[in-house]
XYZ file of C-alpha atoms in Angstrom:
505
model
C 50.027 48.306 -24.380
C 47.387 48.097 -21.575
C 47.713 51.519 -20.112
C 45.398 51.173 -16.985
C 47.350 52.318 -14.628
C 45.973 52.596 -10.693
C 46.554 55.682 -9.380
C 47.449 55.642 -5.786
C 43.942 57.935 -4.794
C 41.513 54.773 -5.931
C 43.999 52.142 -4.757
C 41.901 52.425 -1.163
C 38.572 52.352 -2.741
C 39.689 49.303 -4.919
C 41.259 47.511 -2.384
C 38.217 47.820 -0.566
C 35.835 46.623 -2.770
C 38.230 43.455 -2.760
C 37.543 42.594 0.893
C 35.656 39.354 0.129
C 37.863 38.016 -2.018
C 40.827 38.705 0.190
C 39.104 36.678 2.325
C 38.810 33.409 -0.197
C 42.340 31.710 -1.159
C 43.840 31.557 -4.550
C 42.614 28.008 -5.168
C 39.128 29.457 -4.610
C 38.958 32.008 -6.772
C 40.812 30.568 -9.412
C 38.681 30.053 -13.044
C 39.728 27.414 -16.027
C 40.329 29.558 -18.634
C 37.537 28.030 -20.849
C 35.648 30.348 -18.393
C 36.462 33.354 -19.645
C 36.193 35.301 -23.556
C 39.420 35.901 -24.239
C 43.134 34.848 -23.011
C 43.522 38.034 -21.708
C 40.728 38.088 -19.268
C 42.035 35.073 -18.157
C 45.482 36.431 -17.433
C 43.971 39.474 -16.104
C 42.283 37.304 -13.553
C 44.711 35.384 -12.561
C 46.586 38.586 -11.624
C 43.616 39.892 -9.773
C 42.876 36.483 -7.501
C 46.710 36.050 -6.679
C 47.519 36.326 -2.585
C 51.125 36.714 -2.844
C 52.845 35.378 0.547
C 55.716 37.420 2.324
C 58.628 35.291 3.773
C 55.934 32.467 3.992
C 55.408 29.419 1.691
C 54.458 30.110 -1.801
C 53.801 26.808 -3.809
C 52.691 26.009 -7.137
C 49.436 25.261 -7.741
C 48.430 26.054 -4.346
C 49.510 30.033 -4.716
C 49.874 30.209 -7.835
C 49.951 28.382 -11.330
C 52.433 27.978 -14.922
C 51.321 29.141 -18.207
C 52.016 28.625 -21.673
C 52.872 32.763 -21.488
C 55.568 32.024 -18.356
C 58.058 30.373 -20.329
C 58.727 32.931 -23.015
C 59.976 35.547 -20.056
C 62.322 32.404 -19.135
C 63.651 31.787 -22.172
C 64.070 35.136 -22.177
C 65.998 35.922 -18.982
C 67.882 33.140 -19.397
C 69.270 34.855 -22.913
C 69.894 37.759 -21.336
C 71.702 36.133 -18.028
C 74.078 34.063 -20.326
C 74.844 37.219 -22.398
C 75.509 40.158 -19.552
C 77.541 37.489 -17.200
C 79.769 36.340 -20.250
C 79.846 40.199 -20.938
C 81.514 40.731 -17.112
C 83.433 38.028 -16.737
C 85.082 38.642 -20.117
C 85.529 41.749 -19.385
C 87.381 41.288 -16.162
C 89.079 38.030 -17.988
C 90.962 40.176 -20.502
C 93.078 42.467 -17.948
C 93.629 39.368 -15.468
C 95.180 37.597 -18.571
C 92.211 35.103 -18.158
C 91.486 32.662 -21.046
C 88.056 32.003 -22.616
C 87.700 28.879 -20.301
C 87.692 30.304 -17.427
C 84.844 32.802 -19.004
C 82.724 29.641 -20.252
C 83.159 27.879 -16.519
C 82.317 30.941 -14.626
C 79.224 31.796 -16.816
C 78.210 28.183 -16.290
C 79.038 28.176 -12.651
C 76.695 31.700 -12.155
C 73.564 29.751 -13.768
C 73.806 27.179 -11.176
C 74.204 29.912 -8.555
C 71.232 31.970 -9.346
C 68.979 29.359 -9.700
C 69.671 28.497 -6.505
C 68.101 32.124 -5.463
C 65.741 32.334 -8.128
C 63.963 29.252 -6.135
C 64.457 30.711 -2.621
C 63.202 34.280 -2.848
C 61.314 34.806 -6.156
C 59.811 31.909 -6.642
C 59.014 30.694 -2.767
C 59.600 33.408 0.023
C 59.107 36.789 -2.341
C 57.014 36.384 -4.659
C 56.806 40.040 -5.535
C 60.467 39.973 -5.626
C 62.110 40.454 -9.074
C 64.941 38.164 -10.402
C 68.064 39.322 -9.344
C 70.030 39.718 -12.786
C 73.026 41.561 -13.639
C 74.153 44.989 -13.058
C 75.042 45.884 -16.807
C 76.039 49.729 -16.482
C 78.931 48.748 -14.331
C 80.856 46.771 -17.529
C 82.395 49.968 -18.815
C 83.727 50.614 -15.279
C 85.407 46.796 -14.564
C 88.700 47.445 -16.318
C 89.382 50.514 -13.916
C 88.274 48.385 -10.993
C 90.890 45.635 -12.091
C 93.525 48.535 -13.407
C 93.378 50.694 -9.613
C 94.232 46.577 -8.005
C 90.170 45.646 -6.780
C 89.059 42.161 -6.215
C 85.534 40.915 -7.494
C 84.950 39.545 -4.383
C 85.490 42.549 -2.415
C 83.800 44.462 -4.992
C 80.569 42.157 -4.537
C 80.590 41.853 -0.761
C 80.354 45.613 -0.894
C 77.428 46.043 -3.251
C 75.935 42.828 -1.135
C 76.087 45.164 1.947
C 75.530 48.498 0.974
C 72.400 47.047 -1.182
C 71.180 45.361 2.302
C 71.146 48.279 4.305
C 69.147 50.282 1.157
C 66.414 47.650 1.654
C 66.437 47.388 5.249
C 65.562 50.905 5.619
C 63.090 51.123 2.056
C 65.521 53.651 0.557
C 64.441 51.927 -2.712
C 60.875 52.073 -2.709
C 61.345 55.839 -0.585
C 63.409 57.121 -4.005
C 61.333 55.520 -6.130
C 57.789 57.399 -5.053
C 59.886 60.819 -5.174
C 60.012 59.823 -9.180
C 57.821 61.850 -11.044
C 55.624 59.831 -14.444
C 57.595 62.730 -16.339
C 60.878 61.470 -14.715
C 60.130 57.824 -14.796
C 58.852 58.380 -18.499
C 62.107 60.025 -19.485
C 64.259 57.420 -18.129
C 62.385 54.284 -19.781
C 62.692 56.396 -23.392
C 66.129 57.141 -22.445
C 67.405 52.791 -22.003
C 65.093 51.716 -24.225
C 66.632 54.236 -27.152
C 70.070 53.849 -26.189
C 69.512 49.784 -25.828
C 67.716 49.378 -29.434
C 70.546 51.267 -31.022
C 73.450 49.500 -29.606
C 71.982 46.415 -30.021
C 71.414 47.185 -33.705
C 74.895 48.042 -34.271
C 76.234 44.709 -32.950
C 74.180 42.849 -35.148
C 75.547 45.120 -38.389
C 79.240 44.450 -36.940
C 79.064 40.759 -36.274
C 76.913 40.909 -40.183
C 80.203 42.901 -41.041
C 82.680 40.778 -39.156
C 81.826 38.088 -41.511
C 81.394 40.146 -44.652
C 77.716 39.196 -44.818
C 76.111 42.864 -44.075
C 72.770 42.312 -45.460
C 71.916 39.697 -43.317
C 71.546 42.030 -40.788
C 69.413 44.207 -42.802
C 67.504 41.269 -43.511
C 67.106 39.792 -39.980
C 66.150 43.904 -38.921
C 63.324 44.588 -40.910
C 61.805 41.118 -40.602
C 61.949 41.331 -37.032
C 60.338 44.999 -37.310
C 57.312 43.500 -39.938
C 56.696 40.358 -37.557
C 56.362 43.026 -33.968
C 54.447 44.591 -36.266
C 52.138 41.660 -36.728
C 52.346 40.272 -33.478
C 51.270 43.698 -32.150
C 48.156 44.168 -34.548
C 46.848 40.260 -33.582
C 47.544 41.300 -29.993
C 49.897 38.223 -29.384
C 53.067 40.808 -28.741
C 54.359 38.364 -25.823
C 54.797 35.768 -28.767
C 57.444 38.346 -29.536
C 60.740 37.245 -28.003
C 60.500 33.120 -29.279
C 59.392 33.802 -32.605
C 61.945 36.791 -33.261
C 64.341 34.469 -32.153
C 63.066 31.791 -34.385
C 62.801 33.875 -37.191
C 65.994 35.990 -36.734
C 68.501 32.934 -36.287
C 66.744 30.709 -39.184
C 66.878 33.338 -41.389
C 71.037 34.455 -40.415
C 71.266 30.377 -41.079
C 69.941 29.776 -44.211
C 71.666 33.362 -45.826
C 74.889 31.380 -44.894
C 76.107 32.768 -41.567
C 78.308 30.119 -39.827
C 76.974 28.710 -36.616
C 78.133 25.655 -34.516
C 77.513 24.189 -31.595
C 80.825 23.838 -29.142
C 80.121 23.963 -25.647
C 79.906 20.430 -24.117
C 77.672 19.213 -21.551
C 79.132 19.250 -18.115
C 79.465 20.910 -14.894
C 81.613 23.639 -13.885
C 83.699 23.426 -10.853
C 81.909 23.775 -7.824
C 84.267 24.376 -5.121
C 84.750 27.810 -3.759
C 88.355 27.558 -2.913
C 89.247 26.624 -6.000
C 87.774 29.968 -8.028
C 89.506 31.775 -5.195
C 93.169 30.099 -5.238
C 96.362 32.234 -5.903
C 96.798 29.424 -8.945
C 93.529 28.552 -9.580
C 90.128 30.180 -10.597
C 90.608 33.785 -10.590
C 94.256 33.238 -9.712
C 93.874 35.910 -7.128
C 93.355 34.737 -3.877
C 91.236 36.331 -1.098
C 90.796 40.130 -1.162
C 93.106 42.599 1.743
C 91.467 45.354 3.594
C 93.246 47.234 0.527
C 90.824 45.751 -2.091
C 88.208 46.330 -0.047
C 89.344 50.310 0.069
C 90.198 50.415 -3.604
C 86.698 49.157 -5.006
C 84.238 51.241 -2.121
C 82.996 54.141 -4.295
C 82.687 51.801 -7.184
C 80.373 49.801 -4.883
C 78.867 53.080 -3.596
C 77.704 54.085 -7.142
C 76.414 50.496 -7.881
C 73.991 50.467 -5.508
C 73.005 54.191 -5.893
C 72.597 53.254 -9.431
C 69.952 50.450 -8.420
C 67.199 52.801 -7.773
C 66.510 54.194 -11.659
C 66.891 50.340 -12.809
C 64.468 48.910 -10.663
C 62.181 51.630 -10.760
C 62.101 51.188 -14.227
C 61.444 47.975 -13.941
C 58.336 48.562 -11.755
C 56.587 51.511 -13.811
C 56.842 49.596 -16.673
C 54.645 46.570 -14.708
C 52.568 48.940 -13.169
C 51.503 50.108 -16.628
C 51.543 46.750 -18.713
C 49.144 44.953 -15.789
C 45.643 45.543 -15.120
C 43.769 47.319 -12.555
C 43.677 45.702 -9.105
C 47.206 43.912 -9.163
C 48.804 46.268 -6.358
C 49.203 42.834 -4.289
C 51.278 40.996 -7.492
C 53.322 43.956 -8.474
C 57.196 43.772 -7.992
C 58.480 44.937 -4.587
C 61.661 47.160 -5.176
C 62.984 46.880 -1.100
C 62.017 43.428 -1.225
C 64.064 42.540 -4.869
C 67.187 45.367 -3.286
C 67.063 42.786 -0.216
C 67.322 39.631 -2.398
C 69.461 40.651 -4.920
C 71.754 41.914 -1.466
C 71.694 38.472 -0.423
C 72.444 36.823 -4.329
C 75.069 38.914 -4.633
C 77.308 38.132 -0.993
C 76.749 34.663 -1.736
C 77.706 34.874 -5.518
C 81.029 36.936 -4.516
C 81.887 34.282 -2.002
C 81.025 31.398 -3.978
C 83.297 32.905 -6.660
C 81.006 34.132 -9.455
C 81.628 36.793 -11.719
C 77.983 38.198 -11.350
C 77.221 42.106 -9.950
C 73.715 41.577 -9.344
C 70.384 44.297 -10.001
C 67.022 43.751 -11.280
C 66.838 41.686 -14.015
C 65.140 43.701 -16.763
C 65.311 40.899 -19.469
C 62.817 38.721 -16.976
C 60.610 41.368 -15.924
C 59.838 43.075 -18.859
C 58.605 40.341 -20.942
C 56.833 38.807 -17.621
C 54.897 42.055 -17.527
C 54.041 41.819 -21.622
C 52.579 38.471 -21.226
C 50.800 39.684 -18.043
C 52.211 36.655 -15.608
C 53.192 37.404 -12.468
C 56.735 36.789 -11.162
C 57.165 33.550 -8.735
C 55.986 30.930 -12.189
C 58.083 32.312 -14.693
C 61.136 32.255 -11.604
C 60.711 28.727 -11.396
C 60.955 28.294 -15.122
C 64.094 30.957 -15.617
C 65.576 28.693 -12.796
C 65.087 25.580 -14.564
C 66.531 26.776 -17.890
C 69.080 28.426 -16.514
C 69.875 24.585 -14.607
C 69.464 23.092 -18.148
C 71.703 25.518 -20.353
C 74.431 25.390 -17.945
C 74.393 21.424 -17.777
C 73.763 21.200 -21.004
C 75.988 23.392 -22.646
C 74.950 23.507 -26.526
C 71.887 26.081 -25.376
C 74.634 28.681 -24.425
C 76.104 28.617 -28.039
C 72.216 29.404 -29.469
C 72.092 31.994 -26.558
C 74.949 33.951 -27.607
C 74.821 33.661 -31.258
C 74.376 37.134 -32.400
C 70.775 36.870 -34.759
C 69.101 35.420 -31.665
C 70.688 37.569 -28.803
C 70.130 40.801 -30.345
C 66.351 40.474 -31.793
C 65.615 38.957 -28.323
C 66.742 41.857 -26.607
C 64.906 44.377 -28.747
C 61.500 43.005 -28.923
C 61.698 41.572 -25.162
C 63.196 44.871 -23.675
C 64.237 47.729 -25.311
C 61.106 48.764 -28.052
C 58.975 47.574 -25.264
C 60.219 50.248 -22.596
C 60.378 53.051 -25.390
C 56.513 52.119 -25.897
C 56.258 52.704 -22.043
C 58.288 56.043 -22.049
C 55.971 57.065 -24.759
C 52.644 56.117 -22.627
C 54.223 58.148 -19.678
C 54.801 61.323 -21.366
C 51.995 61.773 -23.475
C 50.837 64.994 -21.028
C 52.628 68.281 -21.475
C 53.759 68.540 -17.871
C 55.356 65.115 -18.166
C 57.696 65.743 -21.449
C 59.496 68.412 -20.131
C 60.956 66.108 -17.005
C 61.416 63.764 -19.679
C 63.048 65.588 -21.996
C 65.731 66.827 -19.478
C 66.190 62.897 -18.241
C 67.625 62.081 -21.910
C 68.730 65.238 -22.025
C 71.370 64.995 -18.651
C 71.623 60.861 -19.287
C 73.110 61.193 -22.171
C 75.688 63.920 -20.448
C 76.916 61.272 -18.055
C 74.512 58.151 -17.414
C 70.993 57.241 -16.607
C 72.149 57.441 -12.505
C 73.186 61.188 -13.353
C 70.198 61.750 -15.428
C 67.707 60.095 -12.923
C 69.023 61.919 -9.736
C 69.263 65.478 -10.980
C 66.522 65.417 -12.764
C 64.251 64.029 -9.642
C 65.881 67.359 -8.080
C 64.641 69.588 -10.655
C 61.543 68.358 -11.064
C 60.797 68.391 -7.293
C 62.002 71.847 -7.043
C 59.085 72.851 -9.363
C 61.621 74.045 -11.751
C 60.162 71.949 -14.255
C 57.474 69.496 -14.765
C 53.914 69.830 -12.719
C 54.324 72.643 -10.275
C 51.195 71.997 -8.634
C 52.758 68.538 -7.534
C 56.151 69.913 -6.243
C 53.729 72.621 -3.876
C 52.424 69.432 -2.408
C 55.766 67.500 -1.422
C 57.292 68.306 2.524
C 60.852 70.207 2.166
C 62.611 66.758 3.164
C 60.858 65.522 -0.245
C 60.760 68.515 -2.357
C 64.885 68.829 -2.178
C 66.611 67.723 0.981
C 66.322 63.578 0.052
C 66.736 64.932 -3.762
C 69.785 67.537 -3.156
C 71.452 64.339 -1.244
C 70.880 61.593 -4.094
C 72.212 64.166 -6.426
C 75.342 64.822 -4.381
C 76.303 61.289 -3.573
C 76.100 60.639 -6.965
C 77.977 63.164 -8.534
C 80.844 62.615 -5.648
C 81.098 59.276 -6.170
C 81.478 59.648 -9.873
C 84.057 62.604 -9.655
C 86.166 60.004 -7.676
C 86.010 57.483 -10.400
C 86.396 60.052 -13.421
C 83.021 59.238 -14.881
C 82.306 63.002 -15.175
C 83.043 63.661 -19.376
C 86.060 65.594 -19.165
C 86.691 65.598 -15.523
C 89.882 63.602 -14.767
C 89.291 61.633 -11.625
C 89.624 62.924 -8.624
C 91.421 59.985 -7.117
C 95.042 59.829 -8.927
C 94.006 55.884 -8.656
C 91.572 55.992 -11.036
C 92.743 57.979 -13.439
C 93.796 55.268 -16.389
C-alpha cells in the first residue's frame, strides 16, 4: 500500500512547483513507459501529467490514455454492478410477486443504462467523477418500502433530487473535510470487516447448498496464499482476475455445477412498457402518495452517501502518489452525476438506487489508473455482458463473485483502515466508528462519531480547538439529528419500533 498521502499544508507548495507543467498539455508531458524503471513510475506519472477537464471535452489519447491495469477495475465493476442490481431488483421482485425474468431483463436493461452515463460524465465531462454504482445499504430496507405501498420510481426521483441539491451546494465534499483520518479510518475497517465476513459466509452456504463444503475452504485459503503472493511481487492489482481465475477453476474442477443459461439478446427498451399497470413492474406511474410514503427512505439514502463516497476518496487519496490532487475523485461532482443517473434510471424504469461505485474505484485506485479510462472500459463490458448474456452467468456464479469482492474491495479497505489509524489519537475515533456502526449502521456510526470527535471528546483535541463552532458541532449536531430522525421514522433504531405506524412490519 503506497501510503504517501498529501497533506493539505504542502498541497500549495506542490502545486506550485507544478506551474510549468500546468502550463504543457497531457500529450506533452506524456513518457512511453520504456522511459521509466519500473511500471510503477510509469503509472505514477501518468497520474502526475494528467489535466483533468471540468464539463469540457475529455478524449482518449488526447487527455488521457488505456492501460493493461484499466481493465481489471472494469471487469471488476462490472461484477459488482451485475451482482448488487440483481440483488435490488430481486429483492423488490419477491414482494411484487415478480418472476426471475423480469429480474434477468431489468439487470440487463440497467447495464445498458449506465453505460450510457458512464460515457457522459466519467469518462467525457467529469473525469474526476466516480462511477455511479449502486446504493447497497438500502437492500435490507426495500421490502418495507414495497410493504408501507412506495414506488421505485418515486423512490429514485427522490434520491435523484435530494442528491442534486447535496451537490449543488458541496454538502458532500463540506461533510467530508469535517471527517477526521481517525473517523475516516474507523469507517473503512468497519465495511471492509463486515464485507469480508459476509462475503465469506455466502461462499460456505452456496459450498453447503450443494453439499460440497470444502470447496469453499479450498477456494478461501487459495485465494488468501495467491494475495499473499501477489502482494509480496508487488503485482496486488493482478488480484481481482486471477482470484477469479483461480477461485472459479478450482470450484469447477472439485465438481461444483456451473452452466451457462442466459441468452444473448436485448432487454426491452421502452419506458412505458417497464412502467405499465400489466407490464414491467406491473405498477404503473407513482401518486403524490408514493411519493409521501418513500420521502424519509429517500432522505436517509442520500444522507447515507456522504460516509460511502468519502470512503471511497480516502482510500484514493492514500493508494495514489504525491501530486495527484488534480486526478483524485470529486465527491460533489460524482453526488451531481450519480443525481442525474439516478432520475434518468427511475424514469427509464430501472431497478438501480445509485451511489459511488466502490467495486470500480477501489481497484482503479490499487492499480493506480485514474478514473475516465477504466469508465470507458466498465462501460463497454457492461454493453457486452448485457448483450451477450453468458458473461452474467460467470458474474454471478458464487466462486468468482465472492473472491472478486474480497481481494478487489473489502481486504483492500481494511488495509486502508489499518494505514489510517496507526497513530494513537486516530484509534480511538476509530474504535468508536465500529463501535456505534455496528449499533445501527455505518450512516449512524459515521455521523455521531464526526460529532464526538469534533467536540474534542475524543480523538486529537488539538484539532477540534482549531475548527469554528459551525464546524466543531453545529454542521455535526445537525448530520447527527437528521439521521437519527429519519431512521426512528423507518424503525432502523435496534429495538425502537418505528415511529411511523407505516413502517412498522
Amino acid at each position: 500500500m503506497n501510503t504517501r498521502q498529501q497533506s493539505a499544508s504542502t498541497a500549495p507548495a506542490e502545486q506550485g512547483s507544478d506551474t510549468h507543467a500546468d502550463q504543457q498539455s497531457y500529450q506533452a508531458l506524456h513518457k512511453p513507459s520504456s522511459y521509466f524503471s519500473s511500471r510503477d513510475e510509469y503509472l505514477e506519472h501518468e497520474l502526475q501529467i494528467m489535466q483533468p477537464k471540468r464539463w469540457r471535452p475529455n478524449l482518449p489519447f488526447r487527455d488521457y490514455r488505456f492501460e493493461l491495469e484499466d481493465s481489471i477495475p472494469a471487469m471488476a465493476g462490472t461484477i459488482g454492478k451485475v451482482v448488487m442490481v440483481g440483488a435490488i431488483a430481486a429483492t423488490f421482485a419477491a414482494p411484487l410477486g415478480l418472476g426471475e425474468g423480469f429480474i434477468l431483463e431489468n439487470v440487463r436493461y440497467e447495464l445498458l443504462i449506465v453505460s450510457i452515463f458512464i460515457l457522459l460524465f466519467s469518462g467525457f465531462f467529469l473525469p474526476t467523477a466516480n462511477l455511479a454504482g449502486t446504493h447497497g445499504p438500502l437492500i435490507p430496507l426495500i421490502p418495507i418500502v414495497v410493504a408501507a405501498g412506495g414506488h421505485p420510481m418515486a423512490f429514485g426521483l427522490l434520491i435523484g433530487a435530494f442528491g442534486l441539491l447535496l451537490a449543488l451546494s458541496k454538502g458532500g465534499s463540506l461533510l467530508a473535510g469535517l471527517t477526521s483520518r481517525g473517523v475516516c479510518g474507523g469507517l473503512l475497517l468497519y465495511l471492509g470487516f463486515i464485507g469480508t465476513i459476509s462475503q465469506v459466509k455466502k461462499l460456505f452456504a452456496w459450498a453447503e447448498g450443494i453439499d460440497m463444503t470444502h470447496i469453499a475452504f479450498i477456494v478461501i485459503l487459495s485465494t488468501i496464499v495467491l494475495y499473499a503472493l501477489l502482494e509480496h511481487y508487488k503485482k496486488r492489482w493482478l488480484a481481482v482476475p486471477l482470484s477469479c481465475l483461480l477461485g472459479g477453476l478450482i470450484a469447477f474442477l472439485l465438481g461444483a455445477p456451473f452452466e451457462f443459461k442466459t441468452a444473448p439478446g436485448l432487454p426491452n427498451m421502452n419506458p412505458m412498457y417497464w412502467w405499465g399497470e400489466n407490464t414491467g413492474w406491473m405498477l404503473g406511474l407513482p401518486t403524490l402518495e408514493s411519493f409521501v410514503v418513500v420521502l424519509p427512505f429517500a432522505v436517509l439514502a442520500v444522507a447515507m452517501w456522504s460516509p460511502d463516497f468519502l470512503g471511497h476518496q480516502v482510500f484514493q487519496k492514500i493508494s495514489y502518489p504525491e501530486r495527484t490532487e488534480k486526478v483524485q475523485m470529486n465527491i460533489d461532482d460524482t453526488m451531481f452525476s450519480a443525481s442525474i443517473r439516478q432520475t434518468f434510471g427511475s424514469l427509464l424504469g430501472g431497478s438501480n438506487f445509485t451511489s459511488s461505485w466502490g467495486t470500480y474505484i477501489v481497484p482503479a485506485a490499487i492499480a493506480k489508473r485514474p478514473i475516465p479510462a477504466g469508465a470507458v472500459l466498465t462501460a463497454l463490458f457492461c454493453i457486452i455482458a448485457s448483450i451477450w448474456g453468458y458473461p452474467m452467468d460467470l458474474a454471478i456464479w458464487q466462486p468468482v463473485l465472492c473472491v472478486a469482492l474480497i481481494v478487489g474491495v473489502f481486504i483492500p479497505l481494511l488495509e486502508a483502515g489499518m494505514e489510517m489509524t496507526r497513530e494513537g489519537k486516530t484509534t480511538q475515533s476509530a474504535a468508536i466508528v465500529v463501535f456505534s456502526s455496528t449499533l445501527v449502521n455505518p450512516a449512524f456510526g459515521w455521523s455521531l462519531t464526526m460529532l464526538l470527535d469534533n467536540l474534542g471528546l475524543i480523538g486529537c483535541k488539538e484539532r477540534s480547538s482549531e475548527l469554528s463552532p459551525m464546524s466543531r458541532w453545529i454542521i455535526p449536531l445537525i448530520m447527527f439529528v437528521i439521521l437519527t430522525s429519519v431512521m426512528a421514522l423507518v424503525g432502523m433504531l435496534p429495538g425502537i419500533p418505528a415511529l411511523m405506524a407505516d413502517f412498522r412490519h
